[in-house]
Every structure is written in C-alpha cells, then in structure tokens.
Coordinates of C-alpha atoms in Angstrom, one line a residue:
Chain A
X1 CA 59.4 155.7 100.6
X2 CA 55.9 156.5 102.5
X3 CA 53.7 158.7 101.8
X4 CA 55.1 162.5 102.9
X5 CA 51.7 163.0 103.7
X6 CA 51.2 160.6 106.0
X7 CA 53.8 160.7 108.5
X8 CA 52.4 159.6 112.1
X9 CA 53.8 157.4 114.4
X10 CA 56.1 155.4 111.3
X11 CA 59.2 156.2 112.6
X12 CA 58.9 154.9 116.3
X13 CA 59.6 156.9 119.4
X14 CA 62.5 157.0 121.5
X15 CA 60.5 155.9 124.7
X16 CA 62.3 152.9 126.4
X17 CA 59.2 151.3 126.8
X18 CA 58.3 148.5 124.6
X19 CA 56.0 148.9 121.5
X20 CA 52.7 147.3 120.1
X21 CA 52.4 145.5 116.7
X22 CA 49.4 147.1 114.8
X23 CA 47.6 146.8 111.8
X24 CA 46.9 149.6 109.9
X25 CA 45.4 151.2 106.4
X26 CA 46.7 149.7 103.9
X27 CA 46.5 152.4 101.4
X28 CA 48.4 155.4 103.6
X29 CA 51.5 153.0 103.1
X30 CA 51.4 153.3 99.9
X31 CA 55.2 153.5 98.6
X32 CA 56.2 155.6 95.5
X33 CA 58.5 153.6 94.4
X34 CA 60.7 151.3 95.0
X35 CA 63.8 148.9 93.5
X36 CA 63.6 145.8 91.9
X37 CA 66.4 143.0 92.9
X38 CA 67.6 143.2 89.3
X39 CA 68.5 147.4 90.2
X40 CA 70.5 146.3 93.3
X41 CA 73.9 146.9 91.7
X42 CA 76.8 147.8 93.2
X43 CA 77.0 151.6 91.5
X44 CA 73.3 151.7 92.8
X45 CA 74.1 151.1 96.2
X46 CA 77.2 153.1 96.6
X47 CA 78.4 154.5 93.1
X48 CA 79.7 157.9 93.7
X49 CA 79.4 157.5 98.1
X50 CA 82.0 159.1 100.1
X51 CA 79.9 158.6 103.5
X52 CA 79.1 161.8 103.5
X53 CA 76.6 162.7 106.5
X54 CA 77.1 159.0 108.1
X55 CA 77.1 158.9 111.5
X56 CA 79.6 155.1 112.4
X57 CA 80.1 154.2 116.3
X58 CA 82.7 152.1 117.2
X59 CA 82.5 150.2 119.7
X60 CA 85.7 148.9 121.3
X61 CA 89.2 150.0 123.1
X62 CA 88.4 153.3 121.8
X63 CA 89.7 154.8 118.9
X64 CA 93.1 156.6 118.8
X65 CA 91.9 160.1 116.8
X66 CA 95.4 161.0 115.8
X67 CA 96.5 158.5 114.0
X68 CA 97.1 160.4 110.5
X69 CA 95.5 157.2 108.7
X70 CA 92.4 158.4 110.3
X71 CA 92.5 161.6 108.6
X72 CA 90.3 163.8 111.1
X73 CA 87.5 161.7 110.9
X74 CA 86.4 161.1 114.4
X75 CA 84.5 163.1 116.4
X76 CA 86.5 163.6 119.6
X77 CA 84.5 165.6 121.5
X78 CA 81.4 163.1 121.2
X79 CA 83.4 160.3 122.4
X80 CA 82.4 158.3 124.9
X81 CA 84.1 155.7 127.6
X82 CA 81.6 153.0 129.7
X83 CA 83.2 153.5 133.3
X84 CA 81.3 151.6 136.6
X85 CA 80.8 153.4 139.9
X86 CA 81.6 152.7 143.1
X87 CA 78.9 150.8 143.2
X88 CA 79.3 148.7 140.0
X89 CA 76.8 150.2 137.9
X90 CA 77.7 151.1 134.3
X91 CA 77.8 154.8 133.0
X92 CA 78.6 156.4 129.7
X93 CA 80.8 159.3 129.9
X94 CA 81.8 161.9 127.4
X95 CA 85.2 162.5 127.2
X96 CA 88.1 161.9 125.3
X97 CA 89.9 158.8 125.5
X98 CA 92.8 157.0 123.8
X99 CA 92.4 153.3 122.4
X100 CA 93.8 150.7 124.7
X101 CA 94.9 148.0 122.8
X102 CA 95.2 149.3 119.2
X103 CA 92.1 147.1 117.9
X104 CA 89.5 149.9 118.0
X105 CA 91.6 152.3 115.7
X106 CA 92.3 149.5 113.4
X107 CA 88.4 149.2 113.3
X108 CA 88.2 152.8 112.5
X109 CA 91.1 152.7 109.8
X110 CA 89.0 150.5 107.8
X111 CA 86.1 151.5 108.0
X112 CA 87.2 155.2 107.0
X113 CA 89.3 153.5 104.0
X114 CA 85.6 152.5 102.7
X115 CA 83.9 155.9 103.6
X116 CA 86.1 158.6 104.1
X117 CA 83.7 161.4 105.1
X118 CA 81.6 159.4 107.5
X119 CA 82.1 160.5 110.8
X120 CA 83.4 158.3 113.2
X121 CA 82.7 158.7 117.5
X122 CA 84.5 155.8 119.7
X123 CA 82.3 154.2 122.5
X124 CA 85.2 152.5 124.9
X125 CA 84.5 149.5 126.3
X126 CA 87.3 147.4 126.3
X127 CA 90.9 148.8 128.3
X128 CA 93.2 148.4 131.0
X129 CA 90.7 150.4 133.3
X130 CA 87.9 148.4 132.4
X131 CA 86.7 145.3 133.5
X132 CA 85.2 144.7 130.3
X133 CA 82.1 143.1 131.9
X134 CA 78.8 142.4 129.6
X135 CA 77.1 145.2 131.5
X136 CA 79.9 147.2 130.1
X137 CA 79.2 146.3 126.7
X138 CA 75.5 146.1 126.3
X139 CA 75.6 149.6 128.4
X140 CA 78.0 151.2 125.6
X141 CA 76.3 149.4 122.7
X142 CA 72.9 151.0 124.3
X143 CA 74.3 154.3 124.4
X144 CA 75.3 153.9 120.5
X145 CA 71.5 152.6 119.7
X146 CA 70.1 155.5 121.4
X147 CA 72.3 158.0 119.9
X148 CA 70.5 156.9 116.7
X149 CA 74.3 155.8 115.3
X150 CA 73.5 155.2 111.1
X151 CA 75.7 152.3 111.8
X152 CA 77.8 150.6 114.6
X153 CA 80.6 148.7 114.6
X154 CA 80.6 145.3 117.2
X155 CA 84.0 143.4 116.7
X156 CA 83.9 141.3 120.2
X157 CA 80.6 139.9 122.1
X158 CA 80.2 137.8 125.2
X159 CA 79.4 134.3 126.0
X160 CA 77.1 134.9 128.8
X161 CA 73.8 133.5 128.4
X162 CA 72.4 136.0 131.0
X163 CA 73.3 138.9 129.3
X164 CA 71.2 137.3 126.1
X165 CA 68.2 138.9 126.8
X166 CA 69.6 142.3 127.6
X167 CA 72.1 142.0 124.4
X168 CA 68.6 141.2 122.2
X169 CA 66.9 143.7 123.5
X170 CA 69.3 146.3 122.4
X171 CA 69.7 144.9 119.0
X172 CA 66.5 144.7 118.5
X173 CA 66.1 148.8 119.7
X174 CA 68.7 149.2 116.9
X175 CA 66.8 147.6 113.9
X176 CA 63.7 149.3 114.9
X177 CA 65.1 152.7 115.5
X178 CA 67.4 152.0 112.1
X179 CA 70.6 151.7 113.3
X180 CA 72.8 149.4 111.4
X181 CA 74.4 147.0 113.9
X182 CA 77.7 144.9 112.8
X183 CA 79.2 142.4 114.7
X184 CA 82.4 140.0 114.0
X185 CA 81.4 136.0 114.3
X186 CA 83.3 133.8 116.1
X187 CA 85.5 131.9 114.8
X188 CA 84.3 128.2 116.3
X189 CA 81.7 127.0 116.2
X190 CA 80.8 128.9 120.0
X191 CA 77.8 130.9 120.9
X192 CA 78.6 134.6 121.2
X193 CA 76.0 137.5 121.6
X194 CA 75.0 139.4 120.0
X195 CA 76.5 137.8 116.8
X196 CA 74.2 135.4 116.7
X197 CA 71.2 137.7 116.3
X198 CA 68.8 138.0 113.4
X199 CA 68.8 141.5 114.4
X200 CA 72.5 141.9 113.4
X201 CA 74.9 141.0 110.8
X202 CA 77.3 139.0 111.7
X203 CA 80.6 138.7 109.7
X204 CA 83.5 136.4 109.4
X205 CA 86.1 136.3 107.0
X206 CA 87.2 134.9 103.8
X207 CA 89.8 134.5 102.8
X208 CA 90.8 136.5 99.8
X209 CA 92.3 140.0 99.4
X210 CA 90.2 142.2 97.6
X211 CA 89.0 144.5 100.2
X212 CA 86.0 145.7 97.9
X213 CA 85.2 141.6 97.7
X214 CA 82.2 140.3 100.2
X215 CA 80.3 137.2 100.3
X216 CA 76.8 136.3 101.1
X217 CA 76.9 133.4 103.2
X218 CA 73.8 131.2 103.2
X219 CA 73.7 129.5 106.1
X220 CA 73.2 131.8 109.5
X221 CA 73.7 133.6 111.9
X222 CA 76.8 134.5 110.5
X223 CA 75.4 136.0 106.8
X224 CA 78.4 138.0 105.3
X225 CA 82.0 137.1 104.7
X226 CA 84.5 139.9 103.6
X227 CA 88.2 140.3 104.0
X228 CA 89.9 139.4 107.3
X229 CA 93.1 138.3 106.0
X230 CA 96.2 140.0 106.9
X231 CA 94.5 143.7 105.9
X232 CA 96.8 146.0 107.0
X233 CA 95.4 148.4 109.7
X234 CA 96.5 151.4 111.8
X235 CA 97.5 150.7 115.6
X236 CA 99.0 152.4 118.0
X237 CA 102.1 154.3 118.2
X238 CA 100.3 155.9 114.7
X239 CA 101.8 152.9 113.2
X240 CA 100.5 150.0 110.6
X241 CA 99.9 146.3 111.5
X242 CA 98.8 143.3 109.4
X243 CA 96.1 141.9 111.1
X244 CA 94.1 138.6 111.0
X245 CA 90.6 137.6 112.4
X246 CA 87.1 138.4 112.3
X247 CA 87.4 141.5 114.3
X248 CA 88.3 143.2 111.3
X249 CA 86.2 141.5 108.4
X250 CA 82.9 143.3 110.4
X251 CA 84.6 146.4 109.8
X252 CA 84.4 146.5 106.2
X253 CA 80.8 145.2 106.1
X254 CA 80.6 148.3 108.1
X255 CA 82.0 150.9 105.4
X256 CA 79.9 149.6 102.6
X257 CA 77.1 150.1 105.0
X258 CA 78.2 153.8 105.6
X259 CA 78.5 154.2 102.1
X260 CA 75.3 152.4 100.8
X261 CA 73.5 154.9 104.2
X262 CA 75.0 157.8 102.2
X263 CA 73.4 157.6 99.1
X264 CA 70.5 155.8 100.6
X265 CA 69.4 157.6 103.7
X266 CA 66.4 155.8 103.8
X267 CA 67.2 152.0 104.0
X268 CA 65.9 150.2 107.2
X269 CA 68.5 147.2 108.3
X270 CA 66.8 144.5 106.8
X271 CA 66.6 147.0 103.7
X272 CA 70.1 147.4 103.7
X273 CA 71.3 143.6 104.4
X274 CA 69.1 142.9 101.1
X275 CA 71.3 145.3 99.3
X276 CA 74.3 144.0 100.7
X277 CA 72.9 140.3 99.9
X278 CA 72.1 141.8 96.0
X279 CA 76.0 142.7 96.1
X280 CA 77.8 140.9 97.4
X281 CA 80.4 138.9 95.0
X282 CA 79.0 136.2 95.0
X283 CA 75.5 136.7 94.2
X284 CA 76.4 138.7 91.6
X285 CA 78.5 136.5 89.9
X286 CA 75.9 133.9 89.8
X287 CA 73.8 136.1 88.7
X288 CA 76.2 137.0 85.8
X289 CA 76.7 132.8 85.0
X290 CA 73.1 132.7 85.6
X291 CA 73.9 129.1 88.2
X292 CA 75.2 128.7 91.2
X293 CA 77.6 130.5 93.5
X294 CA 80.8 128.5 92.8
X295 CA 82.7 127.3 89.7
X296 CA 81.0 124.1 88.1
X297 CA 83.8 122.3 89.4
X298 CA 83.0 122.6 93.1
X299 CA 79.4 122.3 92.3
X300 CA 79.5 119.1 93.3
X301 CA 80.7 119.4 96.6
X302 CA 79.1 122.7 96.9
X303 CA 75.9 121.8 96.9
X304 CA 74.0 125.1 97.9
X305 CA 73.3 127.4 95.2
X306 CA 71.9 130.9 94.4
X307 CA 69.8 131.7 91.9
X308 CA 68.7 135.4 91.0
X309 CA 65.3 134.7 90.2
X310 CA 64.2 136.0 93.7
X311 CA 64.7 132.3 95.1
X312 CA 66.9 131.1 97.4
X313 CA 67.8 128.0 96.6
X314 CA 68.8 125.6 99.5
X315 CA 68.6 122.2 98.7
X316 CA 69.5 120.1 99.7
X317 CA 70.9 121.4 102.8
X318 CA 74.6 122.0 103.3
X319 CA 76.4 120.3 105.9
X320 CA 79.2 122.1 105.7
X321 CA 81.2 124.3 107.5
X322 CA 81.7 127.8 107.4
X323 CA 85.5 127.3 107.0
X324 CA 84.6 124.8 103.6
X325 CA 82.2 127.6 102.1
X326 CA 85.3 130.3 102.7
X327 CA 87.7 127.8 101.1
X328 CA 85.2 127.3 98.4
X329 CA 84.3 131.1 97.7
X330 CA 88.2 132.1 98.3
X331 CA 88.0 129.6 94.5
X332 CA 86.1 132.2 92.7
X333 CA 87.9 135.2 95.2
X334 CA 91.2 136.3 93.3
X335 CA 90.2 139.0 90.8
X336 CA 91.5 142.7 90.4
X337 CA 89.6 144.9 93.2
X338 CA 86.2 146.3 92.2
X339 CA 85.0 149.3 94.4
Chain B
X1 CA 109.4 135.8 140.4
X2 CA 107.5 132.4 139.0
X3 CA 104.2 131.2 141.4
X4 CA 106.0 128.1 142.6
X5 CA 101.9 127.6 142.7
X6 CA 102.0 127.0 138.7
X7 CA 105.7 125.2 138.6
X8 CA 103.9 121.7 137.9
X9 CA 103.3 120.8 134.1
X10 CA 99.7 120.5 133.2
X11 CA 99.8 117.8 130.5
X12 CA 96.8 118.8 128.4
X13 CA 97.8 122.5 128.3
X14 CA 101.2 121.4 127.8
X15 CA 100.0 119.1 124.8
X16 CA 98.1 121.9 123.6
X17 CA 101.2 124.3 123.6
X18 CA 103.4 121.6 122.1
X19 CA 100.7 120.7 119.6
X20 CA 99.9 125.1 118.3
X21 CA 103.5 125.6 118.4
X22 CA 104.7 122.8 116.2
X23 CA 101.6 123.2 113.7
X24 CA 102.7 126.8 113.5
X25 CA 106.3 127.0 113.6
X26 CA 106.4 129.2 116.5
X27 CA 109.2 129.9 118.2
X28 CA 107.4 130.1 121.7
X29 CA 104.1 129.6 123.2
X30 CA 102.5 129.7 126.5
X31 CA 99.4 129.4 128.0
X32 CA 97.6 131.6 130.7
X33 CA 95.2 131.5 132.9
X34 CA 92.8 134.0 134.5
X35 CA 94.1 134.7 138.1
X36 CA 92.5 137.5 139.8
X37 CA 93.9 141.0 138.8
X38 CA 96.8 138.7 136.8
X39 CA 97.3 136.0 134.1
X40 CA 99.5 133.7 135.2
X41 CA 101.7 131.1 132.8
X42 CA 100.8 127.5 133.4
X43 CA 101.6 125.7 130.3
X44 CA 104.8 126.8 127.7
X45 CA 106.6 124.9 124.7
X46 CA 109.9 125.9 123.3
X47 CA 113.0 124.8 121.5
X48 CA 114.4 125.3 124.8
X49 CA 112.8 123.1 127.2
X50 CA 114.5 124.7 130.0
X51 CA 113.3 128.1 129.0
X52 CA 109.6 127.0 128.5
X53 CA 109.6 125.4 132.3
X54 CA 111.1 128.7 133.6
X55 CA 108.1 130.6 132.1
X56 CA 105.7 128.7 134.2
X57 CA 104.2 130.5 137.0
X58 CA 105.2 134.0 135.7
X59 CA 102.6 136.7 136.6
X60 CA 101.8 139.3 134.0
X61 CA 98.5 142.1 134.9
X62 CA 95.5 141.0 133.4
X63 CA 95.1 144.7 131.6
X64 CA 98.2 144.1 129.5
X65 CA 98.7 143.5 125.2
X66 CA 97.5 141.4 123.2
X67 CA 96.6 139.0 125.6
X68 CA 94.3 141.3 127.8
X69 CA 92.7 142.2 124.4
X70 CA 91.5 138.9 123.8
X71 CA 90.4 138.1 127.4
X72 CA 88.5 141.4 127.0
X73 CA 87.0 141.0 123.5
X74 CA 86.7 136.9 123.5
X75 CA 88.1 137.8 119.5
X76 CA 91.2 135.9 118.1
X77 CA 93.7 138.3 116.7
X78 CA 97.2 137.3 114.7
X79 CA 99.2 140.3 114.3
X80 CA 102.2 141.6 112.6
X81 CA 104.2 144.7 113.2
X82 CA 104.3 147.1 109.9
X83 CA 105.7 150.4 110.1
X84 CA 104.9 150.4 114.3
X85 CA 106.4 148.4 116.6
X86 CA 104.3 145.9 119.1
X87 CA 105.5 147.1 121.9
X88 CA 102.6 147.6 123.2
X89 CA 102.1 143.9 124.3
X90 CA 104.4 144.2 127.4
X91 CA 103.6 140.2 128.1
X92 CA 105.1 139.3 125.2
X93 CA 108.0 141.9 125.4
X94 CA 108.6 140.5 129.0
X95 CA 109.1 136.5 128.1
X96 CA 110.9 136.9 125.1
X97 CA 113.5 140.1 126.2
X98 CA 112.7 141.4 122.6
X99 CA 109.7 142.3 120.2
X100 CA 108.3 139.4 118.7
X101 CA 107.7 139.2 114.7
X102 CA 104.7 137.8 114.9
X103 CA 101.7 137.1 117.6
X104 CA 98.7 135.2 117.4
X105 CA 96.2 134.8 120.7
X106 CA 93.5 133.1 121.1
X107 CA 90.8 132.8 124.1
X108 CA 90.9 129.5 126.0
X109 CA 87.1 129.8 127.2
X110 CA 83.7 127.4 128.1
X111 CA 80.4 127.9 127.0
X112 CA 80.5 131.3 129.4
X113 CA 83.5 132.8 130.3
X114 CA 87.2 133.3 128.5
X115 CA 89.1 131.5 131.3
X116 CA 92.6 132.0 129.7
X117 CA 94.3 132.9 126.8
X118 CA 97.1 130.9 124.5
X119 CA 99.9 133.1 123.0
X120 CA 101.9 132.3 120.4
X121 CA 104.9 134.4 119.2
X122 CA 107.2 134.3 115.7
X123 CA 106.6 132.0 113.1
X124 CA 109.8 130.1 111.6
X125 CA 109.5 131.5 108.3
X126 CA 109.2 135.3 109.6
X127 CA 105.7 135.6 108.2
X128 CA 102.7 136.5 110.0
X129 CA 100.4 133.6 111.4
X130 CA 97.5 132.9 109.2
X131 CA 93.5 132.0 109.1
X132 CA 94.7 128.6 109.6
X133 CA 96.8 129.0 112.7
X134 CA 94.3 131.1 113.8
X135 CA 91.2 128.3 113.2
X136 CA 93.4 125.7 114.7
X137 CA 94.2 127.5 117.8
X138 CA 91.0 128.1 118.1
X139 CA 89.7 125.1 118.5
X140 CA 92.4 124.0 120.8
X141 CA 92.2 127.2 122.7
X142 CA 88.5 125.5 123.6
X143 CA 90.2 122.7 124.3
X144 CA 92.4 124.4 126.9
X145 CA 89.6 126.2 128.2
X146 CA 87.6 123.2 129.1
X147 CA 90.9 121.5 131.2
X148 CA 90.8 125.1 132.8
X149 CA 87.7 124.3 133.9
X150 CA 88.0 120.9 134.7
X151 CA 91.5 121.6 137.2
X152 CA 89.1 124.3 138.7
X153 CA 90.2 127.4 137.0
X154 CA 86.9 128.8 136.7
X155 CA 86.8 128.8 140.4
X156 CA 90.0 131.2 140.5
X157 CA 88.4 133.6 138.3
X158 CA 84.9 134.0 140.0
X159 CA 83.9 137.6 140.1
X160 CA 83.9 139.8 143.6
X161 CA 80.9 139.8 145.7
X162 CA 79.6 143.4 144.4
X163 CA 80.0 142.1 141.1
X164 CA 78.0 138.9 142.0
X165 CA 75.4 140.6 144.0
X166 CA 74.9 143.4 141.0
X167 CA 74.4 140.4 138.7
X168 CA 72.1 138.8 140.8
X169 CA 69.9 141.9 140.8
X170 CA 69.9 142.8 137.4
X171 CA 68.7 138.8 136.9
X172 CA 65.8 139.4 139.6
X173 CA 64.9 142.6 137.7
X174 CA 65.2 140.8 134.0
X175 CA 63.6 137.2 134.5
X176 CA 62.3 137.0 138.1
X177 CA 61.2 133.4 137.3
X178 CA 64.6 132.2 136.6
X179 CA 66.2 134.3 139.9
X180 CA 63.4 132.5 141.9
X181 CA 65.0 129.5 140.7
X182 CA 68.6 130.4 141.3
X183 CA 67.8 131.4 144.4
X184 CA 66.2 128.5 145.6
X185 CA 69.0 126.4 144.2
X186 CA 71.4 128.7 146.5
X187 CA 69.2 127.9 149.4
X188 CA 69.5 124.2 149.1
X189 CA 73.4 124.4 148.7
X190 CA 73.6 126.7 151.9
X191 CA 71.2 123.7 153.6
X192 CA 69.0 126.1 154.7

C-alpha cells in the first residue's frame, strides 16, 4: 500500500495516449506493509468474500439476465452489444441484449457460483447478428478495459496475427489500469490472442471435479488450470447443461479473482496472479509435503517441481505437454471440495 | 435441397469424420465448411452410409447453434442437455429430425482463420463426450482445416470488399511499414 500521502500520478490516467517509464524517489514509495508468500493462504485471499463491490465483464454472446441461476446479478441496464455501421466500423452500444448461443450465461453462472454479490455486465460480441470479427472483439474487450471492469472474463480469442498488436495493446491498458483480464487457452497447441499474453491469464482445464480445485501450471502462456470438465452451467431456455472445454475453466479463475478483488481491493494483476499462484492446489500441497508438485511416484516422469522457498524450480526443463501435466495433476486432483 | 456443388466425397474430411466418430462412438458426424452467409456439409460418417452421403451438400446459416458458436468463438465446446433442451442448435435438430443427447464441435481452422467446423452428435453409451474426444477432435479438426485450405476453402470464405478495405486501413494506420509492404506485394500481383 503507498504512501496516502503521496498520491500523484501512481495510478495512471485514462488518456489513450501511451505512457513514459520513470524513475522516481525511492523513499515516497515506501509501502506499509505488505504479505509474505508464507501469508498467501487461501482464507487470506478470499476467506469470508462474497464479491461484494466487484465489478466482472463478460465478454461473449451476451449473458441471458433471467436465468434464475443468475440470481439478479447482472447489471442489465449497463449492458453492452459491439454492433458495426454501415460502414464497418465497430461501436459499443448500451442496451439490453439476450445471449446468443447460451455460452455467455454459462460464463456468468459460474462465475456468480464463486462470488455471488459481484456484479456482472455482459459486453456482446459473439451472435447471430454479428460477424464476430477481431475488430469486434478487441473493440468490446476495449470498452471493458476502459470501463475500469475489476475483472473480465475472455473465453474465445482470434487467430489473426494482425489483430496481435491491437489485442496487446488492450491487455496491456488492462494490467496497467488494473483490470483483471481472463482468457480460456486453446486447446492445441495453436496460437490464439490474446491468450497467449503475459498480460493475461490464460486458463485451460484439468481434469478433476472439485470446482474450488486450481492448478498452477508452470510452463506458459497458459499459467492456471481449474475445472472444465463436464461443470454443469446455465444455458438458454433458463435451463442447465453439462459442459466441457476451456471456455468454461477461465470462468472460475475468474470468480476466485472477484472474490480475492473483494477482500483485496488493492491487488494489481500481477499482484493477484501471485496470490492465485500461492493458492492454487498444487502449490500448496507441495508446500504442505514440503517437495514437489506431484506424488513421488510420478516424480520421475514429472520432472518439474515447486518448491515454497520463493524458488521456482525448473529443471531440468519439461518436455511435456500440457495435456501430460493435467493427467499428472488430475493424480493428486480427487479430494472433498475445499472453498 | 443438397449443393450438388458438395455431393463428391472429400477423402481426408471423410477420414477425419470416420476416424472422430468411431473414436467417439458417435452416432453421426459431419463436417462443414465456411460458405459465405452458410456452412455447408462436405464430409459425414454414419452407421448409415446412405444417410451420411445424403447430408452432403446440405446448407445450414452460418449464425446457427453450436456450430456458429465455435466458428464465432474459435473455442471447442462438448455439451449435454440437463434440465433444458438443445434446441437451440437448429443444425443439429435439422440432420438428425430429433434432439441429439450429446454434441461436441470443434473448429477446423489454419494458423488464421476457423475455416469450418466438425460436429459430432450422441455418444453410444448416452454419456456426454469428454476432454478426450474433445483433445482428439481437436487436433483433427486442424487437420480438416488445413485440407480446407489446401481444396481452396479459404478462398470461399474471403471477406467482402468493405471488410477488406477497412482492414487494410486499420493496418496502414497500425504498422505503416508492413502496409507499405503489403501493398507493394499487391502491386506486383496486379502487374502494375
């Protein structure tokens, strides 16, 4: 926490235009206090959260606001729907919408399962009406960033390497201005944007059931794996599916991050992936056994390893593949859920 | 009515329908490609050959169920109806003349673009498709994506001019250096 005192210029404007690096004083950022890695518990980070005053954008096929699963939680009259004009250019209207496909209110069910009074707005992007263009999604995710959304929600991306530059500059606006940006990995090996951005944090899944049970995953971009599995989600209709991909292990990296925002208004991105790293299952199991992330048994074939002591230990480097680590973690997965 | 266009088997998407649907169990799947405003069926494998070979060529808009969702999103996506009915995906509906149980879709795409989409519909033992289905179809939806590309898919699938020219600009304005470059590689195509 800086200095009340000394509150010029740390926060960053809101100009568009792009800003310096600069050294400063040392001793005017002088922080009061601040946690040790051994503090980073889970009850730390969310014990007693509800979500309360979080602010979560959605950005998808829009989120159906009646579905009773939903409880109320989104904001319908700040919702927002990325239409092009007659001449192709992108625009972000406010008005009420309905979700297209289904996919965005399963995106809000869980995400309001993990924080139930964090308020939820839908920015549309995907639909029958829409082209669903990159310009479409970097202009909704833009919208989002400059809203100053606490976190936001990213389960699809695009394969065009000439929207790269206009997808990382948006990121980046979101991890300077604080937003929390969550995006789903792909699920081959394929570059997507912006999933593959250190500004972001990516998210695949495992493959276990717990839905309070997330992994670290130490070998980027994608950095987090949580459940994906066959999580039962509200669609359309105000019905329930069971559901399988990536698309909807971001959204519960997402809720924990609403929660941990609540209790921790604070954090700055890389702030919060650090606590999410501190909890996630994984690391704190091994830092329970004291050794490395997986059983003994699969230590030979798993041959990265954690170790609490503030060191990261990668050697020798893993060749494997994402798919072996989630087989590997889903080893150690099945125990009773632990909010 | 099926595009007669589309009647003629396409052995590597056919392989790739045969190959999803037996790893799977699936009753049915089909492959389709981006057409314009439509997908359009150009691969299928079923217990009923005949049935599969009438599915090819059928046209289906490009804004409908599960499969627009993953054209849109470039996300795979198995799904399984709870308490609410999938009704919703109207392509599936339409080639089965029923709700399926089950439905798993993945994109068939290149490095840049989701050219098509593979569909897959009711596993054998009435259970929902899982993370493996979906990582094998995957990878075989890449598969299809690059014989897309190869038979010249891409080509049918190549945005409007307004699109083009809007995406032209927006380069010129974002990396001047590499419009200059496109531009001059334009030039030399058009001979001038």
């Amino acid at each position: 926490m800086t200095d009340p005192s000394d509150t010029a210029d740390t926060t960053g404007s809101a100009s568009q235009e792009p800003r310096p690096a600069w050294s400063r004083e040392s001793l005017v950022l002088r922080l009061e206090k601040v946690e040790t890695i051994e503090e980073l518990s889970r009850d730390w980070a969310w014990g007693g959260a509800t979500g309360e005053g979080v602010r979560v954008a959605i950005v998808d096929s829009g989120v159906d606001h009646t579905h009773p699963a939903l409880e109320g939680c989104v904001d319908v009259d700040k919702g927002v729907v990325v239409e092009l004009d007659d001449e192709g250019q992108a625009h972000v209207v406010t008005k009420e919408h309905d979700d297209s496909f289904g996919h965005g209110t399963a995106c809000a069910g869980i995400i309001h399962s993990f924080a139930p009074a964090a308020r939820i707005t839908s920015v549309k992007v995907l639909g029958a009406a829409l082209t669903s263009t990159s310009d479409i999604f970097v202009a909704g995710l833009r919208w989002a960033v400059e809203q100053g959304y606490d976190v936001i929600n990213l389960s699809l991306g695009s394969r065009k390497r000439d929207w790269a530059l206009a997808f990382h500059e948006v990121c980046d606006e979101a991890y300077f201005k604080g937003s929390f940006l969550v995006t789903a990995a792909n699920n081959i090996n394929r570059v997507t944007y912006p999933s593959l951005f250190a500004s972001v944090t990516s998210v695949a899944s495992h493959t276990g059931a717990d839905p309070w049970r997330f992994h670290y995953n130490p070998d980027p971009p994608t950095e987090f794996l949580a459940r994906g599995i066959n999580v039962e989600v509200p669609w359309l209709d105000h019905g329930l599916l069971t559901t399988t991909g990536n698309s909807f292990a971001a959204p519960h990296i997402s809720g924990l991050a609403a929660l941990i925002r609540s209790k921790h208004r604070d954090l700055q991105p890389f702030q919060l992936k650090t606590v999410l790293w501190a909890t996630a299952n994984n690391v704190q199991e091994a830092q329970q056994r004291g050794g490395p992330v997986t059983n003994p048994e699969a230590a030979g074939r798993f041959t990265q390893s954690i170790k609490l002591t503030g060191a990261l230990n990668l050697s020798p480097r893993s060749t494997m593949s994402l798919r072996s680590i989630q087989q590997q973690l889903a080893a150690d997965a099945d125990q009773p859920p632990s909010p | 009515m099926p595009d007669p266009t589309y009647a003629q088997s396409r052995p590597t998407l056919q392989a790739v329908c045969h190959t999803t649907r037996e790893f799977t169990t699936a009753s049915t799947a089909w492959l389709m490609e981006a057409d314009g405003d439509d997908l359009v069926v150009v691969a299928a494998s079923c217990t009923d050959p005949a049935f599969a070979a009438s599915l090819l060529g059928r046209r289906f808009p490009r804004t409908d169920g599960t499969a627009a969702m993953v054209l849109q999103s470039g996300q795979p996506v198995a799904l399984q109806p709870g308490s609410a009915s999938v009704a919703s995906d109207a392509i599936a509906t339409a080639v089965l003349g029923r709700q399926p149980a089950s439905i798993v879709c993945v994109p068939c795409a290149d490095d840049e673009r989701v050219l098509g989409v593979l569909q897959l519909v009711d596993r054998a033992d009435g259970g929902p498709f899982g993370f493996d289905d979906l990582e094998l179809l995957s990878m075989l939806g890449a598969v299809a994506g690059a014989s897309l590309l190869e038979s010249g898919g891409g080509l049918l699938d190549v945005p409007p001019p307004d699109v083009i020219g809007r995406e032209l600009s927006r380069l010129a304005d974002a990396d001047p250096n590499r419009y200059a470059a496109l531009a001059r590689v334009i030039e030399v195509m058009l001979g001038q």
